mmCIF file of C-alpha atoms in Angstrom:
data_model
loop_
_atom_site.group_PDB
_atom_site.id
_atom_site.type_symbol
_atom_site.label_atom_id
_atom_site.label_comp_id
_atom_site.label_asym_id
_atom_site.label_seq_id
_atom_site.Cartn_x
_atom_site.Cartn_y
_atom_site.Cartn_z
ATOM 1 C CA MET Z 137 -16.910 -33.116 9.640
ATOM 2 C CA PHE Z 138 -19.970 -34.104 7.086
ATOM 3 C CA ALA Z 139 -22.301 -31.579 8.970
ATOM 4 C CA GLN Z 140 -20.409 -28.614 8.486
ATOM 5 C CA LEU Z 141 -19.721 -29.008 5.252
ATOM 6 C CA LEU Z 142 -23.755 -30.782 4.954
ATOM 7 C CA ILE Z 143 -24.397 -27.293 5.698
ATOM 8 C CA LEU Z 144 -22.390 -25.134 4.066
ATOM 9 C CA SER Z 145 -23.983 -26.898 0.717
ATOM 10 C CA ALA Z 146 -28.076 -26.248 1.362
ATOM 11 C CA ASN Z 147 -26.640 -22.177 3.084
ATOM 12 C CA THR Z 148 -24.811 -21.825 -0.597
ATOM 13 C CA LEU Z 149 -27.942 -23.252 -2.939
ATOM 14 C CA LEU Z 150 -29.981 -21.564 -0.707
ATOM 15 C CA GLY Z 151 -28.405 -18.794 -1.154
ATOM 16 C CA ALA Z 152 -28.184 -19.138 -4.854
ATOM 17 C CA SER Z 153 -31.724 -19.359 -4.888
ATOM 18 C CA PHE Z 154 -32.436 -15.846 -3.389
ATOM 19 C CA LYS Z 155 -29.558 -14.592 -5.911
ATOM 20 C CA ILE Z 156 -31.273 -16.162 -8.696
ATOM 21 C CA ALA Z 157 -34.878 -14.399 -8.251
ATOM 22 C CA GLY Z 158 -32.261 -10.766 -8.523
ATOM 23 C CA ARG Z 159 -30.057 -12.130 -11.233
ATOM 24 C CA CYS Z 160 -33.263 -13.187 -13.181
ATOM 25 C CA SER Z 161 -34.731 -9.460 -13.037
ATOM 26 C CA GLN Z 162 -30.851 -8.720 -14.406
ATOM 27 C CA GLY Z 163 -31.517 -10.255 -17.548
ATOM 28 C CA LEU Z 164 -29.937 -13.043 -16.637
ATOM 29 C CA SER Z 165 -31.495 -16.341 -17.467
ATOM 30 C CA SER Z 166 -31.654 -19.208 -14.138
ATOM 31 C CA SER Z 167 -30.148 -21.684 -15.859
ATOM 32 C CA ARG Z 168 -26.966 -19.622 -16.553
ATOM 33 C CA PHE Z 169 -26.730 -18.770 -13.262
ATOM 34 C CA LEU Z 170 -27.342 -21.495 -11.750
ATOM 35 C CA SER Z 171 -24.937 -23.316 -13.427
ATOM 36 C CA TYR Z 172 -22.549 -20.974 -12.734
ATOM 37 C CA GLN Z 173 -23.691 -21.402 -8.906
ATOM 38 C CA LEU Z 174 -22.747 -24.731 -8.906
ATOM 39 C CA LYS Z 175 -19.896 -24.443 -10.837
ATOM 40 C CA GLU Z 176 -18.144 -22.600 -7.983
ATOM 41 C CA PHE Z 177 -19.782 -24.197 -5.379
ATOM 42 C CA LEU Z 178 -18.076 -27.624 -6.335
ATOM 43 C CA ARG Z 179 -14.363 -25.904 -7.222
ATOM 44 C CA ALA Z 180 -14.964 -24.564 -3.710
ATOM 45 C CA LYS Z 181 -16.663 -27.567 -2.271
ATOM 46 C CA MET Z 182 -13.260 -29.653 -3.632
ATOM 47 C CA GLU Z 183 -10.897 -27.074 -3.024
ATOM 48 C CA SER Z 184 -12.382 -28.204 0.933
ATOM 49 C CA ASP Z 185 -11.955 -31.505 1.001
ATOM 50 C CA ALA Z 186 -8.566 -31.637 -0.618
ATOM 51 C CA LEU Z 187 -7.719 -29.297 2.420
ATOM 52 C CA ALA Z 188 -9.703 -31.479 5.161
ATOM 53 C CA TRP Z 189 -8.401 -34.908 3.719
ATOM 54 C CA GLY Z 190 -5.410 -34.547 1.534
ATOM 55 C CA ASP Z 191 -1.519 -35.097 2.246
ATOM 56 C CA LYS Z 192 0.039 -31.699 3.590
ATOM 57 C CA LEU Z 193 3.908 -30.905 3.848
ATOM 58 C CA VAL Z 194 3.980 -30.187 7.740
ATOM 59 C CA LEU Z 195 6.529 -27.619 9.355
ATOM 60 C CA ARG Z 196 6.310 -27.284 12.913
ATOM 61 C CA GLY Z 197 9.161 -24.869 15.715
ATOM 62 C CA LEU Z 198 10.667 -23.274 13.085
ATOM 63 C CA SER Z 199 12.785 -20.701 15.454
ATOM 64 C CA PHE Z 200 13.383 -16.675 13.779
ATOM 65 C CA HIS Z 201 15.314 -13.907 15.313
ATOM 66 C CA GLY Z 202 13.454 -10.613 13.271
ATOM 67 C CA PHE Z 203 12.473 -7.247 14.041
ATOM 68 C CA HIS Z 204 8.941 -7.017 13.109
ATOM 69 C CA GLY Z 205 6.557 -5.190 15.289
ATOM 70 C CA ALA Z 206 5.145 -1.593 15.641
ATOM 71 C CA LYS Z 207 6.901 -0.901 18.959
ATOM 72 C CA PRO Z 208 10.061 1.407 18.452
ATOM 73 C CA GLU Z 209 11.553 -1.030 20.880
ATOM 74 C CA GLU Z 210 10.597 -4.282 18.997
ATOM 75 C CA ARG Z 211 12.256 -2.758 15.872
ATOM 76 C CA LYS Z 212 15.407 -1.970 18.011
ATOM 77 C CA LEU Z 213 16.075 -4.906 19.541
ATOM 78 C CA GLY Z 214 13.566 -7.474 17.542
ATOM 79 C CA GLN Z 215 13.248 -11.139 19.398
ATOM 80 C CA LYS Z 216 12.014 -14.511 18.798
ATOM 81 C CA PHE Z 217 9.110 -15.659 16.619
ATOM 82 C CA VAL Z 218 7.910 -19.359 15.955
ATOM 83 C CA VAL Z 219 5.992 -20.309 13.254
ATOM 84 C CA ASP Z 220 4.148 -23.757 11.721
ATOM 85 C CA ILE Z 221 3.402 -24.160 7.925
ATOM 86 C CA ASP Z 222 1.172 -26.745 5.942
ATOM 87 C CA ALA Z 223 1.551 -27.028 3.007
ATOM 88 C CA TRP Z 224 -1.348 -28.914 1.019
ATOM 89 C CA MET Z 225 -0.236 -30.722 -1.796
ATOM 90 C CA ASP Z 226 -0.799 -34.881 -3.803
ATOM 91 C CA LEU Z 227 2.711 -35.962 -2.700
ATOM 92 C CA ALA Z 228 0.721 -39.573 -3.724
ATOM 93 C CA ALA Z 229 3.309 -39.300 -7.044
ATOM 94 C CA ALA Z 230 6.606 -38.397 -3.951
ATOM 95 C CA GLY Z 231 5.459 -41.959 -1.939
ATOM 96 C CA LYS Z 232 5.786 -44.084 -5.015
ATOM 97 C CA THR Z 233 8.398 -43.125 -6.420
ATOM 98 C CA ASP Z 234 10.848 -41.803 -3.506
ATOM 99 C CA HIS Z 235 12.005 -38.958 -5.690
ATOM 100 C CA LEU Z 236 12.802 -35.300 -4.257
ATOM 101 C CA SER Z 237 11.303 -34.028 -7.899
ATOM 102 C CA ASP Z 238 7.898 -35.057 -7.224
ATOM 103 C CA THR Z 239 7.642 -33.270 -4.366
ATOM 104 C CA VAL Z 240 8.584 -29.737 -2.407
ATOM 105 C CA SER Z 241 11.367 -29.941 -0.901
ATOM 106 C CA TYR Z 242 11.477 -28.438 3.195
ATOM 107 C CA THR Z 243 14.108 -26.966 2.560
ATOM 108 C CA ALA Z 244 12.607 -24.621 0.114
ATOM 109 C CA ILE Z 245 9.316 -23.235 2.074
ATOM 110 C CA TYR Z 246 11.895 -23.153 5.081
ATOM 111 C CA ASP Z 247 14.488 -20.887 3.209
ATOM 112 C CA ILE Z 248 11.133 -18.510 2.692
ATOM 113 C CA ALA Z 249 10.478 -18.588 6.122
ATOM 114 C CA LYS Z 250 13.762 -17.489 7.121
ATOM 115 C CA GLU Z 251 14.167 -14.635 4.113
ATOM 116 C CA ILE Z 252 10.487 -13.133 5.185
ATOM 117 C CA LEU Z 253 10.942 -12.869 8.884
ATOM 118 C CA GLU Z 254 14.963 -12.190 9.422
ATOM 119 C CA GLY Z 255 13.862 -9.832 6.642
ATOM 120 C CA THR Z 256 12.609 -6.467 5.819
ATOM 121 C CA PRO Z 257 10.437 -4.970 9.193
ATOM 122 C CA HIS Z 258 7.508 -5.480 9.342
ATOM 123 C CA ASN Z 259 4.426 -3.505 11.724
ATOM 124 C CA LEU Z 260 1.977 -6.235 11.849
ATOM 125 C CA LEU Z 261 1.980 -10.616 12.171
ATOM 126 C CA GLU Z 262 -0.641 -10.835 9.837
ATOM 127 C CA SER Z 263 1.267 -9.453 6.999
ATOM 128 C CA VAL Z 264 4.464 -11.605 7.718
ATOM 129 C CA ALA Z 265 2.238 -14.502 7.866
ATOM 130 C CA GLN Z 266 0.532 -12.995 4.784
ATOM 131 C CA LYS Z 267 3.809 -12.552 2.627
ATOM 132 C CA ILE Z 268 5.192 -16.663 3.776
ATOM 133 C CA ALA Z 269 2.259 -17.919 2.376
ATOM 134 C CA ILE Z 270 1.484 -15.656 -0.825
ATOM 135 C CA THR Z 271 5.681 -16.748 -1.883
ATOM 136 C CA THR Z 272 5.452 -20.325 -0.770
ATOM 137 C CA LEU Z 273 1.431 -20.064 -2.956
ATOM 138 C CA THR Z 274 3.600 -18.291 -5.992
ATOM 139 C CA ASN Z 275 6.871 -19.901 -6.225
ATOM 140 C CA HIS Z 276 5.710 -23.851 -5.511
ATOM 141 C CA LYS Z 277 2.623 -24.525 -7.853
ATOM 142 C CA GLU Z 278 2.087 -27.825 -7.151
ATOM 143 C CA ILE Z 279 0.614 -26.145 -3.591
ATOM 144 C CA LEU Z 280 -3.134 -25.906 -3.036
ATOM 145 C CA ALA Z 281 -3.021 -23.621 0.083
ATOM 146 C CA VAL Z 282 -1.375 -22.494 3.045
ATOM 147 C CA ARG Z 283 -1.175 -22.720 6.838
ATOM 148 C CA VAL Z 284 0.676 -20.579 8.220
ATOM 149 C CA LYS Z 285 1.199 -19.386 12.369
ATOM 150 C CA VAL Z 286 3.566 -16.862 13.545
ATOM 151 C CA GLY Z 287 4.180 -16.565 17.263
ATOM 152 C CA LYS Z 288 5.924 -14.139 19.557
ATOM 153 C CA PRO Z 289 6.880 -16.678 22.554
ATOM 154 C CA HIS Z 290 8.565 -13.069 24.579
ATOM 155 C CA VAL Z 291 5.956 -10.831 24.348
ATOM 156 C CA ALA Z 292 4.685 -8.098 26.993
ATOM 157 C CA VAL Z 293 2.179 -8.850 28.108
ATOM 158 C CA ARG Z 294 0.383 -9.280 32.299
ATOM 159 C CA GLY Z 295 0.517 -12.328 32.268
ATOM 160 C CA PRO Z 296 1.541 -16.731 31.840
ATOM 161 C CA VAL Z 297 1.688 -16.772 28.134
ATOM 162 C CA GLU Z 298 3.414 -19.907 25.847
ATOM 163 C CA TYR Z 299 3.427 -17.026 22.277
ATOM 164 C CA LEU Z 300 0.891 -15.135 21.278
ATOM 165 C CA GLY Z 301 -0.036 -14.733 17.181
ATOM 166 C CA VAL Z 302 -1.763 -15.470 14.558
ATOM 167 C CA GLU Z 303 -2.732 -18.246 12.290
ATOM 168 C CA ILE Z 304 -4.027 -17.828 8.623
ATOM 169 C CA TYR Z 305 -5.408 -19.618 5.504
ATOM 170 C CA ARG Z 306 -4.740 -18.922 2.031
ATOM 171 C CA ARG Z 307 -5.301 -20.930 -1.357
ATOM 172 C CA ARG Z 308 -4.506 -20.564 -4.096
ATOM 173 C CA SER Z 309 -7.692 -19.392 -5.783
ATOM 174 C CA ASP Z 310 -7.286 -16.829 -3.192
ATOM 175 C CA LEU Z 311 -4.123 -15.285 -5.599
ATOM 176 C CA SER Z 312 -6.511 -14.590 -8.244
ATOM 177 C CA GLY Z 313 -8.201 -11.722 -6.944
#
């Protein structure tokens, strides 16, 4: 992990030096541009560190019946979906106080997944996972990032599978874009 961060840091700084030359020719001072790049790099690194080493809520094996899919039979008959969610946030206060008000209740995140999986059909699992992630981040400002995995255990393929699905990561910073 440390080696990956070091390589990322070197690549980011190398990329910044190439951008400086381009920005200076566009009239931006190299010091202002470098300051901006450094701030962005540090913000991204802190967010990355929080995800790698930070606390998280963990929801595993959530199971729902929904009508998502691009095929007509999926929309008509429905099928089982399995969901795993990780929600990164600081859990230190809750660990010290033992008060639910110092964390986000698992049931609040479960309810988001349930409403989306059992609600309006989507063609793609990517869209289902995205909606769960964005709704979780929007409704719970304390959460820095989420990982959502949505799988179909009973999918028509030629061969044995546990499930097929998608896994996405969304950060709070993704909401502004």
